XYZ file of C-alpha atoms in Angstrom:
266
model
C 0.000 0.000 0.000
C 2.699 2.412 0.704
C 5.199 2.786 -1.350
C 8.317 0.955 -1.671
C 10.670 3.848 -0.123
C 8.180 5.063 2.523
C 7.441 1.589 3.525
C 11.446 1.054 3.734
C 12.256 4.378 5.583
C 9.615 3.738 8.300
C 10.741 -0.016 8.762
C 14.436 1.453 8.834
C 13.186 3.728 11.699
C 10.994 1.121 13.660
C 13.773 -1.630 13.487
C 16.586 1.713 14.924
C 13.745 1.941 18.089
C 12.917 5.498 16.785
C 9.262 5.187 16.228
C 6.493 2.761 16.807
C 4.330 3.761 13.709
C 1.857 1.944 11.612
C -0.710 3.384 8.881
C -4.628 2.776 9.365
C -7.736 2.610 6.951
C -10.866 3.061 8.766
C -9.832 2.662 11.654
C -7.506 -0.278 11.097
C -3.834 -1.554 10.501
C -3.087 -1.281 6.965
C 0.442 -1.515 8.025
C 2.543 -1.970 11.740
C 6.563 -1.465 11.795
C 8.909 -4.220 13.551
C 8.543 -1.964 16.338
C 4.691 -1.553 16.886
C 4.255 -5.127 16.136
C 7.430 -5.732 18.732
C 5.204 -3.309 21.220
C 1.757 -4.773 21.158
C 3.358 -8.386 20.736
C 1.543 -9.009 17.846
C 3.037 -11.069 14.615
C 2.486 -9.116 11.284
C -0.494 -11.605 10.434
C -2.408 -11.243 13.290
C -2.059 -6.951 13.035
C -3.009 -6.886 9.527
C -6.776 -5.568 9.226
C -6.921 -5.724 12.968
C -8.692 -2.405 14.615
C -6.479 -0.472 16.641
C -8.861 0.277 19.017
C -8.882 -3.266 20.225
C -5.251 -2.677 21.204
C -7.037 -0.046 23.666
C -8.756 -0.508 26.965
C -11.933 -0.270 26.948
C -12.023 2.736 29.348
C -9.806 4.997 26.773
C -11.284 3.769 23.972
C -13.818 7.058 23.198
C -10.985 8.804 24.114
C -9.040 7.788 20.787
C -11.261 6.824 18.669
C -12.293 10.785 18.323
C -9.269 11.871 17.179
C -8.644 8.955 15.343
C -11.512 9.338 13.074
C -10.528 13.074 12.933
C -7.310 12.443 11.513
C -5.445 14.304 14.165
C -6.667 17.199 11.981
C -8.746 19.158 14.722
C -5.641 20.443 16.576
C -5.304 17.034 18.527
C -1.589 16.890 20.286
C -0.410 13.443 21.438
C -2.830 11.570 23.566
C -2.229 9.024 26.807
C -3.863 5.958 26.630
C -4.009 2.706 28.337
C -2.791 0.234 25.616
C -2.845 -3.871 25.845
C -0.464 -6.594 24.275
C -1.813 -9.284 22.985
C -1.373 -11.412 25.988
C -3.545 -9.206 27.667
C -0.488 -7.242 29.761
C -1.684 -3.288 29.789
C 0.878 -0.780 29.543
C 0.737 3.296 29.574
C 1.544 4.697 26.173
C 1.142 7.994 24.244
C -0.513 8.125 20.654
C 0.329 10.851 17.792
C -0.835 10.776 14.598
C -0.997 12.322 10.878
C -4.300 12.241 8.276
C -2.509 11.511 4.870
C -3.692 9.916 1.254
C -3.752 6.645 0.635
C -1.774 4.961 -2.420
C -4.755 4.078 -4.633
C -7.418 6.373 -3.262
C -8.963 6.642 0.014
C -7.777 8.784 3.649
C -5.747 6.606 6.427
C -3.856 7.749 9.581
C 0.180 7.308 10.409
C 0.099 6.782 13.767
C 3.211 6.940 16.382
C 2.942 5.241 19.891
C 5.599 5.214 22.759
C 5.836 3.240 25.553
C 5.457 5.609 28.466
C 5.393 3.101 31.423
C 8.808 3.232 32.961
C 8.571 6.869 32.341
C 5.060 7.184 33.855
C 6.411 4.827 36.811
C 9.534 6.903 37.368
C 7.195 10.174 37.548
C 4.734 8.522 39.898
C 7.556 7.600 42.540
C 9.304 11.120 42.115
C 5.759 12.184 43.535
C 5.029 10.091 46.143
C 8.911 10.556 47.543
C 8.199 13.988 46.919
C 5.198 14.461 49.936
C 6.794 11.568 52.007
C 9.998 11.328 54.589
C 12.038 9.284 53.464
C 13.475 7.634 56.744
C 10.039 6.174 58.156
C 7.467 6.617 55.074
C 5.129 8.241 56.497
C 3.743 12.000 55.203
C 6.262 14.441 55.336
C 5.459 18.161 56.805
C 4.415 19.557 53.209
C 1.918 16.642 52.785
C 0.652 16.803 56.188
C -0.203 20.881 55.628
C -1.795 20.491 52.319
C -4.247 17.570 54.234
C -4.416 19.819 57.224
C -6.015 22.350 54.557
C -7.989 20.199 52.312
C -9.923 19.236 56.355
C -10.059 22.924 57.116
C -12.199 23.998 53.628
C -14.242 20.851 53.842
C -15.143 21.545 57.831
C -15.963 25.484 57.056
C -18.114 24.171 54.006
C -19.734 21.530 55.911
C -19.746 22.892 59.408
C -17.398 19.970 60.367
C -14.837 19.561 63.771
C -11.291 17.737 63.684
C -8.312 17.501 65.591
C -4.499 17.561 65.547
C -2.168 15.788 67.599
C 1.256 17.276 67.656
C 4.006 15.441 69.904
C 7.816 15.074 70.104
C 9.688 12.241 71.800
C 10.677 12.041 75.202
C 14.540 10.414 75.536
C 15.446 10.515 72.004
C 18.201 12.661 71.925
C 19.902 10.772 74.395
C 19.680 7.380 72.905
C 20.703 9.283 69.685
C 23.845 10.933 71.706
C 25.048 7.218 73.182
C 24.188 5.172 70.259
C 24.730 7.416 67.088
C 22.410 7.976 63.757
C 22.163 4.796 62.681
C 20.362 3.315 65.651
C 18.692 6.163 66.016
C 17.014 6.482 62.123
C 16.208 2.470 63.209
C 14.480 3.854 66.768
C 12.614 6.813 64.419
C 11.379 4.346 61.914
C 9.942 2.024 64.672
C 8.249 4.768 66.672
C 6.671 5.919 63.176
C 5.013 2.414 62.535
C 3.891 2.206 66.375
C 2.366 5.500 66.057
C 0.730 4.710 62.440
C -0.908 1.283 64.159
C -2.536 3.473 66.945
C -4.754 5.577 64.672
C -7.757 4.826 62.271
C -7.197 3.988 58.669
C -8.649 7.484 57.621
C -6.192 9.400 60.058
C -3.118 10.869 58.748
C 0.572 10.569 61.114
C 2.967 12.510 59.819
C 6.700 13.204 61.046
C 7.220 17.404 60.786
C 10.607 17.766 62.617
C 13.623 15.123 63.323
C 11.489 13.672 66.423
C 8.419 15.785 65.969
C 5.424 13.625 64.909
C 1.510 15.108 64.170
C -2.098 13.420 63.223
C -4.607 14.611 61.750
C -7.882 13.088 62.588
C -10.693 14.161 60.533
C -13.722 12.606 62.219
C -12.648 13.977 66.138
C -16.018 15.483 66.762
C -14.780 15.839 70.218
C -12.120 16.764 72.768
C -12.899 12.794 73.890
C -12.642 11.640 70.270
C -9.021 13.285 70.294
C -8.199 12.231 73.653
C -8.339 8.485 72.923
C -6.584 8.249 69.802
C -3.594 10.464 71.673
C -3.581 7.812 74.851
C -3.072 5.301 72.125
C 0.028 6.796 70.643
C 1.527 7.525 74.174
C 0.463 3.685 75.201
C 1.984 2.406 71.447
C 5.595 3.451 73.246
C 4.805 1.810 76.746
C 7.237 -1.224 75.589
C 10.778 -0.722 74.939
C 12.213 -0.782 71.053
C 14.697 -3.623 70.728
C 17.443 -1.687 68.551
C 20.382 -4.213 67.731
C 19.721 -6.132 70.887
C 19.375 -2.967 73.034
C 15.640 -2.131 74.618
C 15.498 1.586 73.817
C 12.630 3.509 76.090
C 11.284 5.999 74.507
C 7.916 8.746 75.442
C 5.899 11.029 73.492
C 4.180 13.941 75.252
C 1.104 15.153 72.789
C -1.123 18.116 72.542
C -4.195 18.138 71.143
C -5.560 21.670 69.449
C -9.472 20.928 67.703
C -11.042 22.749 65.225
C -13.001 25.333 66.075
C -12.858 25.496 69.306
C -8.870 25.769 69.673
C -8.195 28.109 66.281
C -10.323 28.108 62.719
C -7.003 28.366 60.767
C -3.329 26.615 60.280
């Protein structure tokens, strides 16, 4: 269908890794490159006349079929989509394409895809890292603020009441000071998950400060409410941490500061 030196430059190009193209009529593959094929898993039999949008999930599907049947000729810039091998396997790619005349009459599509997935994966931990400490995994102080906002808008719109627990550790500097960092970063991490266990699901722990540790608990209608989920965290410490074979006792003293009866803003 193409001709002999377009059909050779693009396979040239697909078979260097540069582009995942292919060329569809209505809709379908007219013809796939080494490295679409090589992408979607598919051997050249089983891509000729298949439709491309059965290499789509079914949730992105409208989603590319509009520009698809425009031609990319309404302004349409790449597009994300969720595509599937033929085994089934989804992966995240990104679709471009080009209207252009058919050898012999009639109006097909060139179409580029990429592979986003490691890309998409790499982006997707920079985030999370990004709002989370990286020594005990839990939300970092930035993270922490931005929730501690998100529950003061929705309790002015909805007349609602929280609390927040902030605390620092009792003894930790001098374990730190006779031990050193490392048993230390082991002690911090411990507390963290202790502290974590002694809230609800729906709470957020956070540590703010090198010993400095805060919750948020959104459904604290009370000073009560607040009260028992802070005697857990000071009762989640009651036994000592065993750091390299030494029990390491360790407090947290806490104070509790509800919305609106202690402040209506951070």
């Amino acid at each position: 269908m193409l001709s002999e030196l377009a059909n050779a430059a693009l396979s040239g190009l697909a078979e260097q890794g540069m582009l995942a193209v292919g060329v569809l009529q209505e809709g379908s593959i007219a013809w796939a490159g080494w490295a679409l094929l090589l992408m979607f898993g598919l051997e050249t039999q089983a891509a000729a006349g298949r439709h491309f949008l059965s290499l789509v999930a079914a949730e992105d599907r409208e989603g590319v079929a509009r520009p698809l049947d425009e031609g990319f000729n309404a302004g349409n810039a790449s597009i994300s989509f969720r595509g599937l091998r033929a085994d089934g396997t989804p992966f995240d790619g990104e679709l471009a394409g080009v209207a252009l005349d058919l050898p012999g009459g009639g109006a097909g599509v060139a179409v580029a895809v990429r592979d986003v997935t490691e890309q998409r994966r790499a982006q997707a931990r920079l985030s999370y890292f990004a709002l989370r400490d990286p020594l005990t995994d839990l939300p970092n102080r930035g993270l922490f603020f931005d929730r501690l906002g998100q529950a003061l808008v929705a309790a002015r719109r909805n007349g609602g009441k929280f609390a927040v627990l902030v605390g620092d550790l009792d003894g930790f500097k001098e374990i730190n000071d006779r031990y050193g960092h490392e048993p230390g970063d082991a002690l911090l991490q411990a507390v963290a998950k202790r502290l974590r266990a002694a809230v609800r699901e729906r709470d957020t722990v956070a540590r703010i400060g090198g010993d400095e540790f805060s919750a948020l608990l959104t459904r604290a209608s009370s000073a009560e409410d607040a009260s028992v989920v802070a005697t857990r965290m000071v009762h989640a410490l009651d036994a000592p941490v065993i750091i390299a074979g030494r029990p390491c006792q360790v407090g947290i003293s806490i104070g509790i500061a509800r919305y609106p009866v202690n402040g209506k803003d951070m």
